[in-house]
Short mmCIF file of C-alpha atoms in Angstrom, two decimals:
data_model
loop_
_atom_site.label_atom_id
_atom_site.label_comp_id
_atom_site.label_asym_id
_atom_site.label_seq_id
_atom_site.Cartn_x
_atom_site.Cartn_y
_atom_site.Cartn_z
CA MET A 1 76.42 123.04 108.17
CA LEU A 2 78.44 120.22 107.37
CA LEU A 3 80.40 120.14 109.46
CA SER A 4 81.87 122.01 112.03
CA VAL A 5 84.19 120.95 114.27
CA GLU A 6 84.37 123.35 117.60
CA ASP A 7 87.03 123.49 119.91
CA ILE A 8 88.89 120.10 119.94
CA HIS A 9 91.77 119.71 121.79
CA VAL A 10 94.10 116.63 120.38
CA PHE A 11 96.67 115.04 121.99
CA TYR A 12 99.29 112.96 119.74
CA GLY A 13 101.38 110.11 121.68
CA PRO A 14 101.96 112.44 125.40
CA VAL A 15 102.22 115.99 122.87
CA GLU A 16 98.95 118.07 122.19
CA ALA A 17 99.21 118.89 118.96
CA ILE A 18 95.77 120.94 117.97
CA HIS A 19 94.79 123.72 121.19
CA GLY A 20 91.16 124.32 120.59
CA VAL A 21 90.77 124.49 117.01
CA SER A 22 86.98 125.22 115.84
CA PHE A 23 86.27 125.51 112.00
CA GLU A 24 82.87 125.04 110.17
CA VAL A 25 83.07 123.59 106.95
CA ASP A 26 79.43 123.72 104.36
CA GLU A 27 77.44 122.72 101.34
CA GLY A 28 79.27 123.49 98.52
CA GLU A 29 82.73 124.90 99.71
CA LEU A 30 85.88 124.03 99.54
CA ILE A 31 87.84 125.00 102.81
CA SER A 32 91.98 124.80 103.24
CA ILE A 33 93.82 124.69 106.72
CA VAL A 34 97.21 126.17 105.81
CA GLY A 35 100.23 125.73 107.74
CA ASN A 36 103.85 124.30 108.43
CA ASN A 37 105.37 121.05 108.90
CA GLY A 38 103.91 120.21 112.30
CA ALA A 39 100.82 123.04 112.47
CA GLY A 40 99.35 119.44 113.19
CA LYS A 41 97.13 119.57 109.90
CA THR A 42 97.52 115.29 109.87
CA THR A 43 96.61 115.52 113.34
CA LEU A 44 93.27 117.11 112.38
CA LEU A 45 92.35 115.01 109.62
CA ASN A 46 92.66 112.35 110.94
CA THR A 47 90.74 113.22 113.52
CA ILE A 48 87.31 114.38 111.80
CA SER A 49 88.54 110.59 110.04
CA GLY A 50 87.90 108.58 113.38
CA ALA A 51 91.40 107.67 113.10
CA MET A 52 92.11 109.76 116.42
CA SER A 53 90.22 111.18 118.66
CA PRO A 54 89.85 114.34 121.00
CA SER A 55 90.91 114.13 124.25
CA MET A 56 88.32 117.88 124.67
CA GLY A 57 85.73 119.00 122.21
CA ASP A 58 82.90 117.75 119.71
CA ILE A 59 83.83 117.51 116.05
CA LYS A 60 79.77 117.71 114.29
CA TRP A 61 78.97 116.26 110.51
CA GLN A 62 76.04 116.87 109.78
CA GLY A 63 74.88 118.16 113.11
CA LYS A 64 75.37 115.51 114.72
CA SER A 65 78.09 114.20 117.30
CA THR A 66 81.09 111.56 115.24
CA LYS A 67 81.90 110.87 119.25
CA GLY A 68 82.32 106.76 119.54
CA MET A 69 82.20 106.64 115.91
CA GLY A 70 85.03 104.19 114.24
CA ALA A 71 86.51 105.66 110.41
CA ALA A 72 84.39 102.96 108.56
CA GLN A 73 81.54 104.33 110.00
CA LEU A 74 82.63 107.70 108.58
CA VAL A 75 83.50 106.82 105.69
CA ARG A 76 79.98 104.89 105.49
CA SER A 77 78.60 108.21 106.22
CA GLY A 78 80.01 110.53 103.80
CA ILE A 79 83.44 111.33 104.82
CA ALA A 80 86.60 109.94 102.38
CA GLN A 81 89.92 111.08 102.90
CA VAL A 82 92.87 111.42 100.73
CA PRO A 83 95.97 110.32 102.90
CA GLU A 84 98.81 112.09 103.14
CA GLY A 85 101.77 110.04 101.11
CA ARG A 86 98.68 108.53 98.68
CA MET A 87 99.78 105.37 100.68
CA VAL A 88 98.00 103.46 97.62
CA PHE A 89 97.95 100.34 98.60
CA ALA A 90 101.28 98.95 96.22
CA ASP A 91 100.78 95.75 96.32
CA SER A 92 97.59 95.37 95.10
CA THR A 93 96.64 95.78 91.23
CA VAL A 94 94.55 99.80 90.23
CA TYR A 95 91.54 97.75 90.11
CA ASP A 96 91.90 96.54 93.16
CA ASN A 97 92.30 99.51 94.58
CA LEU A 98 89.28 101.40 93.53
CA LEU A 99 87.46 98.15 94.76
CA ALA A 100 88.87 99.04 98.04
CA GLY A 101 88.00 102.49 98.09
CA ALA A 102 83.75 101.77 97.53
CA TYR A 103 84.34 98.97 100.85
CA VAL A 104 81.66 99.83 102.58
CA ARG A 105 79.17 100.50 99.44
CA LYS A 106 77.40 97.06 98.81
CA ASP A 107 75.46 97.84 95.38
CA LYS A 108 78.04 96.24 93.02
CA GLU A 109 77.09 97.53 89.65
CA GLY A 110 77.25 101.02 91.05
CA ILE A 111 81.19 100.36 92.05
CA LYS A 112 82.02 98.74 88.45
CA LYS A 113 80.25 101.56 87.33
CA ASP A 114 81.87 103.74 89.03
CA ILE A 115 84.93 102.52 88.22
CA ASN A 116 85.13 102.41 84.97
CA THR A 117 84.14 106.12 85.26
CA TYR A 118 87.24 106.87 86.66
CA PHE A 119 89.24 104.84 84.18
CA GLU A 120 87.49 107.37 81.08
CA ARG A 121 88.74 109.71 83.39
CA PHE A 122 91.85 108.81 84.48
CA PRO A 123 92.48 106.99 81.46
CA ILE A 124 96.53 106.19 82.33
CA LEU A 125 94.96 104.31 85.65
CA GLY A 126 92.29 102.26 83.16
CA GLU A 127 94.92 101.33 81.20
CA ARG A 128 97.49 99.65 83.45
CA ARG A 129 94.79 98.65 85.32
CA ASN A 130 96.05 94.94 86.16
CA GLN A 131 99.53 95.88 87.49
CA LYS A 132 101.04 97.07 91.26
CA ALA A 133 99.88 100.60 92.10
CA GLY A 134 103.08 100.69 92.76
CA LEU A 135 104.55 100.13 90.01
CA LEU A 136 102.68 104.11 88.72
CA SER A 137 104.44 107.12 89.17
CA GLY A 138 104.10 109.56 91.82
CA GLY A 139 101.40 111.72 89.63
CA GLN A 140 98.92 109.00 89.22
CA GLN A 141 99.29 107.07 92.42
CA GLN A 142 97.86 111.03 93.65
CA MET A 143 94.94 110.17 90.67
CA LEU A 144 94.33 106.44 92.18
CA ALA A 145 94.33 108.06 95.66
CA ILE A 146 91.57 110.16 94.98
CA ALA A 147 89.70 108.05 92.42
CA ARG A 148 90.29 105.40 95.23
CA ALA A 149 88.30 107.88 97.61
CA LEU A 150 86.04 109.06 96.27
CA MET A 151 85.01 105.21 95.15
CA ALA A 152 82.53 105.66 98.49
CA ARG A 153 80.76 109.00 97.48
CA PRO A 154 82.10 110.70 100.26
CA LYS A 155 79.76 114.21 100.81
CA LEU A 156 83.00 115.91 101.69
CA LEU A 157 86.54 115.25 100.68
CA MET A 158 89.52 115.58 103.07
CA MET A 159 93.35 116.11 101.15
CA ASP A 160 96.24 115.39 102.94
CA GLU A 161 99.07 117.30 101.05
CA PRO A 162 97.95 116.34 97.80
CA SER A 163 100.72 118.37 96.91
CA LEU A 164 103.31 116.33 98.77
CA GLY A 165 106.22 115.35 96.14
CA LEU A 166 105.21 116.50 92.88
CA ALA A 167 106.70 118.33 89.58
CA PRO A 168 104.64 121.87 89.46
CA VAL A 169 103.13 120.09 86.21
CA ILE A 170 101.40 117.73 88.46
CA VAL A 171 101.18 119.29 90.66
CA SER A 172 98.40 122.19 88.28
CA GLU A 173 97.03 119.38 86.68
CA VAL A 174 96.00 117.27 90.94
CA TYR A 175 94.56 121.22 91.40
CA ASN A 176 92.68 121.22 88.53
CA ILE A 177 91.18 118.05 89.30
CA ILE A 178 89.96 119.56 92.16
CA GLU A 179 87.58 122.41 91.07
CA GLN A 180 86.73 119.72 89.24
CA ILE A 181 85.83 116.99 91.52
CA ARG A 182 84.24 120.30 93.74
CA LYS A 183 82.44 121.58 90.62
CA GLU A 184 80.47 118.23 90.65
CA GLY A 185 79.09 119.03 93.96
CA THR A 186 81.58 117.25 96.52
CA VAL A 187 82.73 119.41 99.94
CA ILE A 188 86.05 120.00 99.69
CA LEU A 189 88.48 120.21 102.86
CA LEU A 190 91.71 120.64 101.92
CA VAL A 191 95.16 120.73 104.10
CA GLU A 192 98.24 122.55 102.56
CA GLN A 193 101.96 123.34 103.66
CA ASN A 194 101.97 124.67 100.02
CA ALA A 195 100.01 127.86 100.73
CA THR A 196 99.66 129.99 96.60
CA ARG A 197 97.74 126.00 95.28
CA ALA A 198 95.70 126.18 98.46
CA LEU A 199 94.79 129.50 99.08
CA SER A 200 94.54 130.55 95.16
CA VAL A 201 91.06 127.64 95.30
CA ALA A 202 90.15 128.08 98.82
CA ASP A 203 86.51 129.37 99.20
CA ARG A 204 87.76 129.95 102.30
CA ALA A 205 91.52 129.42 104.49
CA TYR A 206 92.45 128.73 107.72
CA ILE A 207 95.90 129.41 109.28
CA LEU A 208 97.45 126.55 111.32
CA VAL A 209 100.03 127.68 113.87
CA THR A 210 101.62 124.61 115.93
CA GLY A 211 98.25 123.61 116.83
CA GLU A 212 96.09 126.63 116.74
CA ILE A 213 93.91 128.11 114.04
CA THR A 214 95.62 132.02 113.63
CA MET A 215 94.16 133.93 110.66
CA THR A 216 91.26 133.21 109.03
CA GLY A 217 89.62 134.52 105.74
CA PRO A 218 88.41 133.76 101.78
CA GLY A 219 91.05 132.22 100.15
CA LYS A 220 92.41 135.41 97.65
CA GLU A 221 92.55 138.20 100.47
CA LEU A 222 94.76 135.47 102.93
CA MET A 223 96.50 135.68 100.14
CA HIS A 224 97.67 139.26 100.10
CA ASN A 225 97.42 139.32 104.21
CA ASP A 226 100.79 141.07 104.59
CA SER A 227 101.49 138.26 107.50
CA VAL A 228 101.12 135.52 105.59
CA ARG A 229 102.73 136.25 103.21
CA GLN A 230 105.51 136.74 105.00
CA ALA A 231 105.21 133.27 106.51
CA TYR A 232 104.04 130.87 103.63
CA LEU A 233 104.40 132.94 100.24
CA GLY A 234 108.04 133.50 100.96
CA VAL A 235 107.72 137.26 99.54
CA MET B 1 115.50 50.01 93.38
CA ASN B 2 118.93 50.14 95.21
CA GLU B 3 118.26 50.28 99.36
CA GLY B 4 119.48 53.59 99.43
CA LEU B 5 117.28 54.74 96.80
CA THR B 6 114.68 53.65 98.19
CA TYR B 7 115.51 54.66 102.34
CA PHE B 8 115.74 57.93 100.48
CA LEU B 9 112.48 57.85 98.88
CA GLN B 10 110.96 57.00 101.84
CA GLN B 11 111.77 59.53 104.09
CA VAL B 12 110.96 61.86 101.33
CA ILE B 13 107.74 60.77 101.76
CA ASN B 14 107.89 60.72 105.45
CA GLY B 15 109.09 64.04 105.21
CA LEU B 16 106.57 65.43 102.24
CA SER B 17 103.31 64.75 105.36
CA CYS B 18 104.97 66.40 108.21
CA GLY B 19 105.33 69.30 106.21
CA ALA B 20 102.00 69.22 104.73
CA ILE B 21 101.00 69.15 109.07
CA TYR B 22 103.60 72.40 109.37
CA SER B 23 102.09 73.96 106.40
CA MET B 24 98.45 74.04 107.16
CA ILE B 25 99.29 75.34 111.21
CA ALA B 26 101.34 77.41 109.99
CA ILE B 27 99.26 78.83 107.53
CA GLY B 28 96.89 80.68 110.49
CA TYR B 29 99.74 82.25 111.80
CA SER B 30 101.02 83.31 108.20
CA MET B 31 97.78 85.30 108.26
CA VAL B 32 98.36 86.88 111.36
CA TYR B 33 102.03 87.66 111.18
CA GLY B 34 101.04 88.85 108.12
CA VAL B 35 98.31 91.36 108.77
CA LEU B 36 100.27 92.51 112.32
CA GLY B 37 103.78 91.80 111.80
CA LEU B 38 103.49 89.96 115.39
CA ILE B 39 104.89 86.62 116.23
CA ASN B 40 102.14 84.85 118.07
CA PHE B 41 103.22 83.56 120.43
CA ALA B 42 100.01 82.04 121.57
CA HIS B 43 99.22 80.69 118.15
CA GLY B 44 100.80 77.00 119.56
CA ASP B 45 99.78 76.91 122.70
CA LEU B 46 95.72 77.79 121.16
CA TYR B 47 95.76 75.05 118.42
CA VAL B 48 96.71 72.68 121.47
CA PHE B 49 94.02 73.52 123.51
CA GLY B 50 91.61 73.38 120.41
CA THR B 51 92.92 70.33 119.91
CA PHE B 52 92.14 68.58 123.15
CA ILE B 53 88.27 69.66 123.01
CA ALA B 54 88.38 68.01 119.71
CA TYR B 55 90.16 65.05 121.37
CA SER B 56 87.38 65.24 124.37
CA LEU B 57 84.02 66.15 121.68
CA ILE B 58 85.42 62.25 120.36
CA ILE B 59 86.22 60.37 123.63
CA VAL B 60 82.67 62.41 124.71
CA LEU B 61 80.23 61.40 121.65
CA SER B 62 82.27 57.96 121.38
CA GLY B 63 81.36 57.07 117.96
CA MET B 64 78.55 58.80 117.22
CA VAL B 65 79.27 61.71 115.43
CA ASN B 66 81.68 61.99 112.23
CA PRO B 67 85.60 63.05 114.23
CA TRP B 68 86.16 65.39 111.62
CA LEU B 69 82.71 66.83 112.21
CA LEU B 70 83.61 67.16 115.28
CA ALA B 71 87.21 68.70 115.06
CA ILE B 72 85.30 71.50 113.05
CA VAL B 73 83.41 72.52 115.54
CA ALA B 74 86.45 72.28 118.09
CA GLY B 75 88.44 74.78 115.56
CA CYS B 76 85.21 76.80 115.34
CA LEU B 77 86.03 77.32 119.77
CA ALA B 78 89.52 77.14 119.07
CA GLY B 79 89.03 80.44 116.05
CA CYS B 80 86.28 82.12 119.32
CA VAL B 81 89.33 81.39 121.66
CA GLY B 82 91.26 83.05 119.62
CA MET B 83 89.04 86.43 118.40
CA VAL B 84 89.58 87.32 122.62
CA ILE B 85 92.64 86.94 122.87
CA GLU B 86 92.50 89.63 119.96
CA ARG B 87 89.71 91.96 121.44
CA LEU B 88 91.60 90.92 124.85
CA ALA B 89 94.97 91.00 124.81
CA TYR B 90 96.17 92.67 121.22
CA ARG B 91 93.95 95.02 120.66
CA PRO B 92 94.62 97.27 123.08
CA ILE B 93 98.26 97.80 122.53
CA ARG B 94 97.91 97.26 118.36
CA LYS B 95 99.40 100.41 118.47
CA ALA B 96 102.45 99.85 121.03
CA ASN B 97 106.31 98.81 120.45
CA ARG B 98 106.19 95.12 119.16
CA MET B 99 108.26 94.26 122.17
CA VAL B 100 104.60 94.81 123.74
CA PRO B 101 102.50 92.82 122.33
CA MET B 102 104.89 89.56 121.38
CA ILE B 103 105.23 89.13 125.70
CA SER B 104 101.40 89.92 125.68
CA ALA B 105 101.74 86.41 123.47
CA PHE B 106 103.73 84.77 125.58
CA GLY B 107 100.80 85.83 128.59
CA CYS B 108 98.29 84.32 126.29
CA ALA B 109 100.66 80.78 126.02
CA ALA B 110 101.02 80.66 129.51
CA VAL B 111 97.48 80.48 130.47
CA LEU B 112 96.27 78.70 127.51
CA LYS B 113 98.63 75.93 128.66
CA THR B 114 98.21 76.16 131.88
CA ILE B 115 94.18 76.11 131.27
CA SER B 116 95.23 72.56 129.27
CA GLN B 117 97.50 71.38 131.82
CA ALA B 118 94.34 72.23 134.43
CA VAL B 119 92.10 70.15 131.87
CA TRP B 120 93.89 67.02 130.47
CA GLY B 121 96.77 66.87 132.35
CA PRO B 122 100.42 67.28 132.37
CA GLU B 123 101.02 63.50 131.01
CA ALA B 124 101.27 63.09 126.89
CA ILE B 125 97.75 61.24 125.67
CA SER B 126 96.99 58.80 122.84
CA PHE B 127 95.87 59.76 119.55
CA GLU B 128 96.22 55.92 118.07
CA SER B 129 92.42 55.70 118.36
CA LEU B 130 91.26 58.23 117.13
CA SER B 131 90.35 57.51 113.28
CA PHE B 132 91.32 60.88 111.48
CA LEU B 133 93.59 59.33 109.10
CA PRO B 134 92.90 56.34 106.78
CA GLU B 135 94.69 53.59 107.34
CA GLY B 136 96.05 51.00 104.53
CA SER B 137 98.69 51.17 102.80
CA PHE B 138 100.16 49.48 98.89
CA MET B 139 103.54 48.93 97.59
CA LEU B 140 105.14 51.39 95.24
CA GLY B 141 108.14 49.32 93.29
CA ASN B 142 110.13 48.68 96.34
CA LEU B 143 108.26 51.55 98.54
CA GLN B 144 105.73 51.29 100.87
CA VAL B 145 103.22 54.68 100.64
CA TYR B 146 101.03 54.74 103.40
CA ASN B 147 97.50 56.51 102.04
CA ARG B 148 97.38 58.75 104.88
CA ALA B 149 100.91 60.15 103.00
CA LEU B 150 99.04 60.92 100.11
CA PHE B 151 95.84 62.32 102.17
CA ILE B 152 97.20 65.02 104.35
CA PRO B 153 99.52 66.82 102.20
CA ALA B 154 95.89 66.67 100.22
CA VAL B 155 93.95 67.44 103.00
CA SER B 156 96.51 71.01 103.10
CA LEU B 157 96.34 71.96 99.34
CA ALA B 158 92.99 72.21 99.49
CA VAL B 159 93.29 74.49 101.94
CA VAL B 160 95.23 75.99 100.53
CA ILE B 161 93.20 76.86 97.15
CA ILE B 162 90.15 77.56 99.04
CA MET B 163 91.80 80.27 101.18
CA GLN B 164 94.19 81.59 97.88
CA TYR B 165 90.87 81.92 96.48
CA ILE B 166 89.25 83.72 99.46
CA LEU B 167 91.79 86.21 99.87
CA ASN B 168 91.37 86.95 95.85
CA HIS B 169 87.80 86.95 95.57
CA THR B 170 86.10 87.46 97.72
CA LYS B 171 85.13 91.04 100.03
CA PHE B 172 86.91 89.97 103.31
CA GLY B 173 90.47 89.22 101.27
CA LEU B 174 90.05 92.23 99.75
CA GLY B 175 89.94 94.18 102.77
CA THR B 176 92.42 91.56 104.01
CA ARG B 177 94.93 92.46 101.35
CA CYS B 178 94.66 95.71 102.34
CA ILE B 179 95.04 95.80 105.92
CA MET B 180 98.81 93.43 105.38
CA GLN B 181 99.81 96.71 103.18
CA ASP B 182 98.80 99.18 105.42
CA SER B 183 96.13 98.43 107.99
CA ALA B 184 95.78 102.61 109.13
CA THR B 185 95.62 103.96 105.22
CA SER B 186 93.48 100.99 104.95
CA ASN B 187 91.34 102.53 108.39
CA LEU B 188 90.52 105.65 106.65
CA ILE B 189 88.97 104.48 103.40
CA GLY B 190 86.14 102.13 105.32
CA VAL B 191 88.06 98.85 105.42
CA PRO B 192 86.82 98.12 108.74
CA SER B 193 89.28 96.75 110.35
CA ASP B 194 88.32 95.72 113.96
CA THR B 195 86.27 93.49 111.94
CA ILE B 196 88.35 92.10 109.56
CA ILE B 197 91.88 91.05 111.71
CA PRO B 198 89.10 89.72 114.13
CA LEU B 199 87.91 87.23 111.70
CA ILE B 200 91.59 86.53 111.05
CA TYR B 201 92.42 85.55 114.62
CA PHE B 202 89.61 83.15 113.78
CA LEU B 203 90.89 81.50 110.55
CA GLY B 204 93.80 80.99 112.73
CA GLY B 205 92.76 79.42 115.50
CA PHE B 206 90.15 77.20 112.86
CA LEU B 207 93.14 76.46 111.01
CA GLY B 208 95.52 75.45 113.77
CA VAL B 209 93.08 72.94 114.65
CA MET B 210 92.57 71.31 111.44
CA GLY B 211 96.18 70.99 111.33
CA GLY B 212 96.77 70.36 115.08
CA VAL B 213 94.42 67.16 114.71
CA LEU B 214 96.27 66.07 111.29
CA TYR B 215 99.35 66.62 113.61
CA CYS B 216 98.97 64.35 117.24
CA SER B 217 97.17 62.17 115.08
CA TYR B 218 100.32 61.33 112.37
CA TYR B 219 102.51 61.24 116.10
CA GLY B 220 99.76 59.09 117.73
CA TYR B 221 99.64 60.98 121.11
CA ILE B 222 98.59 65.19 122.14
CA SER B 223 100.77 66.46 125.07
CA ILE B 224 100.50 69.75 126.27
CA ASP B 225 104.44 70.43 125.10
CA MET B 226 103.24 70.87 121.11
CA GLY B 227 102.39 74.46 121.55
CA MET B 228 105.86 76.25 121.86
CA LEU B 229 106.93 73.56 118.89
CA GLY B 230 104.30 74.28 117.65
CA THR B 231 104.29 77.49 117.50
CA ILE B 232 108.29 77.97 116.62
CA LYS B 233 107.66 75.21 113.27
CA ALA B 234 104.86 77.04 112.12
CA TRP B 235 107.93 80.56 112.62
CA ALA B 236 110.50 78.98 110.72
CA VAL B 237 107.96 77.67 107.80
CA VAL B 238 106.50 81.42 107.33
CA MET B 239 109.89 82.84 107.73
CA LEU B 240 110.85 80.53 104.82
CA GLY B 241 107.74 81.09 102.94
CA GLY B 242 107.34 84.96 103.25
CA LYS B 243 104.55 86.14 105.89
CA GLY B 244 101.54 86.60 104.70
CA SER B 245 101.81 83.76 101.75
CA PHE B 246 99.40 80.97 101.74
CA TRP B 247 101.43 79.18 98.92
CA GLY B 248 104.60 79.81 100.86
CA ALA B 249 103.14 78.44 103.70
CA PHE B 250 102.95 75.78 102.49
CA PHE B 251 106.08 74.76 100.11
CA GLY B 252 107.88 76.60 103.63
CA GLY B 253 106.27 73.66 105.69
CA LEU B 254 107.38 70.98 103.08
CA VAL B 255 110.72 71.98 102.04
CA ILE B 256 111.32 71.66 106.02
CA GLY B 257 109.58 68.64 106.73
CA VAL B 258 111.17 67.03 104.39
CA ALA B 259 115.01 68.77 105.52
CA GLU B 260 113.81 67.30 109.34
CA ALA B 261 113.06 63.63 107.69
CA MET B 262 116.65 63.98 106.41
CA ALA B 263 118.19 65.15 108.95
CA GLY B 264 116.16 62.98 111.39
CA ALA B 265 117.99 59.86 108.98
CA TYR B 266 121.16 61.19 107.86
CA ILE B 267 122.12 62.38 110.76
CA GLY B 268 120.03 61.53 114.12
CA THR B 269 116.96 61.80 115.28
CA ALA B 270 117.98 64.27 117.93
CA TYR B 271 118.60 66.72 115.59
CA ARG B 272 115.21 67.12 113.88
CA ASP B 273 113.92 69.82 115.70
CA ALA B 274 117.45 71.55 115.34
CA VAL B 275 116.56 72.36 111.72
CA GLY B 276 113.66 74.76 112.03
CA TYR B 277 116.09 76.90 114.41
CA ILE B 278 118.78 76.82 111.67
CA ILE B 279 116.25 77.58 108.75
CA ILE B 280 115.07 80.51 110.64
CA VAL B 281 118.63 81.96 111.61
CA VAL B 282 120.17 81.30 107.47
CA VAL B 283 116.62 82.88 106.19
CA LEU B 284 116.78 85.60 108.29
CA MET B 285 121.05 86.83 107.63
CA PHE B 286 120.29 86.06 103.60
CA ARG B 287 117.08 86.75 103.07
CA PRO B 288 114.88 88.28 105.20
CA THR B 289 111.26 88.38 103.04
CA GLY B 290 110.66 84.69 102.48
CA MET B 291 110.35 82.97 99.78
CA PHE B 292 107.33 83.76 98.68
CA GLY B 293 106.94 87.25 100.93
CA HIS B 294 107.34 91.16 99.27
CA LYS B 295 109.39 93.79 100.23
CA LYS B 296 107.06 96.07 101.19
CA VAL B 297 107.46 98.77 98.93
CA GLU B 298 107.55 102.40 101.59
CA LYS B 299 107.54 105.52 99.15
CA VAL B 300 107.18 108.92 101.42
#
C-alpha cells in the first residue's frame, strides 16, 4: 500500500475537524475524496502533507509512519500538493515558481530539463516564463500550480479542489491534465466539492461528511448511488 | 559658494552617512519583517548586544587583530543569538495572533538589554579609539568631506548589492522570496521554512552588528539606550522603503538620515529623533506599503 491513513483524528484549533478517518491509496490509483465545504477535506490533505498533525491515529507512507516528518521531508519522500486556491507565488516569475517546486531536488540539470518539459507541455507558461505569476489567469495559475507540484517529481500528487473558481471549460482542461498525469504513472489523491468531475475520473472514491467517511466505492458506482446523487449532484 | 549653501550641503553629507548606517541596521530588520510580518522589537537590543561584544573583543585583543574581523566574529555571535531567540521565543507562537509574538519580542529585548546592562553597565562607553572608520578629510570647494562620509555609504551600498544578489541568485534566496510571499504554501511545496527562517534571523543579527559598529563609531560611543532607538529608526526606514525590500531599506535610510540632519540643522537638534516617528505616521496614513513595497496580491 502506498499510503494508508489509519483512524486519524485532527483538531483544527479547538475543533475536532476529522473524527477517525481511514482510507488507502495504492500504486496506479486515482482516488477522490468528495465532500462539502467544511467537511474537513483541506485539513485531511494538510495532515497527510505534514503541515498539521493528527491527535490520534497514524499515517503510513510506503509502509512507514510519517510521524515527526516535516512537510519538506515528506515532499522529498514523494508527496506533493497542489494547494486549494492554487497559491502560486504571485510576485515571483513563472520560472521561479517552477524552480521553487523543485526546492527539494539537487540535480540542477534535471530541474532545468523538467522546467523545459513543462514549458513545452503548457506553452502559455513558456511564453510568460518571465512574467509574474500573479498576472496569469486563474486557469493558467492552476496549470502553474500543478507543474510546480510535479517539479518535485512526486509519487503521489494531492490536489485540493483543482476546479475551484474556474470556468467549466477550464475545469475540463484541468481534468484532462489530471488524467494525463495519472497515465504517466503518478498516483493522484483528489479532493473535491465538484462531485461530478471527481467521481467520473476516480478509480475509487470516498464521501467525507463533517469529518467522517460515510461511503466508499468505485467512482462510477457512487455516481449512481441515490443518496450521493441527492446530496452532491443536485439530482 | 555662499555660506548658506555650504552649510546645507554639509548637512546633506552628514545626513547621508547617518542614513547609510540606518540602512545597514534596517536591512536585517526588513528581512525579518518581510518574512514574518513581525515587528521585531528585539532587533535593536540584539545589535547593541552584538556591538558590545565587538567592543569587548577589541579591548581584550587590543590591536592584535583587525577590528573589522572581530566585528564579523561578534556579528556571527549575535546572529546565533538571533537564531536562538527565533527558536525559543518566536517559533512556538508563530501561528498565534500577531500581538503575541510582538509581546514576546519586547520580552527578548528586555532580557538582552538587562544582560548588556549587567555586563557593560548603564553608562555610555567611548567608542572613539576603535578604528573602524578611515580618518582624514579633504576639501571640495568650501566643503569639508570626511573620508568616513564616503566609506559608510560605500559599505552600506556594497551590503545591499550582495544581499540583493543572494536573494535573486541563490537557492536560499529563492526560498526566502517564497516564504516572504506565503510561508504555508512554501512548506507544502517543500521549501523548509524551519531551516530558512533561522538563517534570516542570523543575517538580521549579523547585519545589525555591522550597522551597530558603524553607528557607534560615527557617534563615538555605545550605550544600552541605543537599542530601542535603533529599533524605531529601523522601523521607520522599513516603513518608508517597504518591508522586505533591500533597495527600499537603502534609500529609506538615506532619506531619513538627510531628513534628520535637516531637522537638526534648521529646527533644532532636539527635533532630530522626532523625524523617524513622523515618517512612520505619514507613511502609514498615505502609503502603507512604502516606496518600494508591493501590495500582496490576494486572490481567493
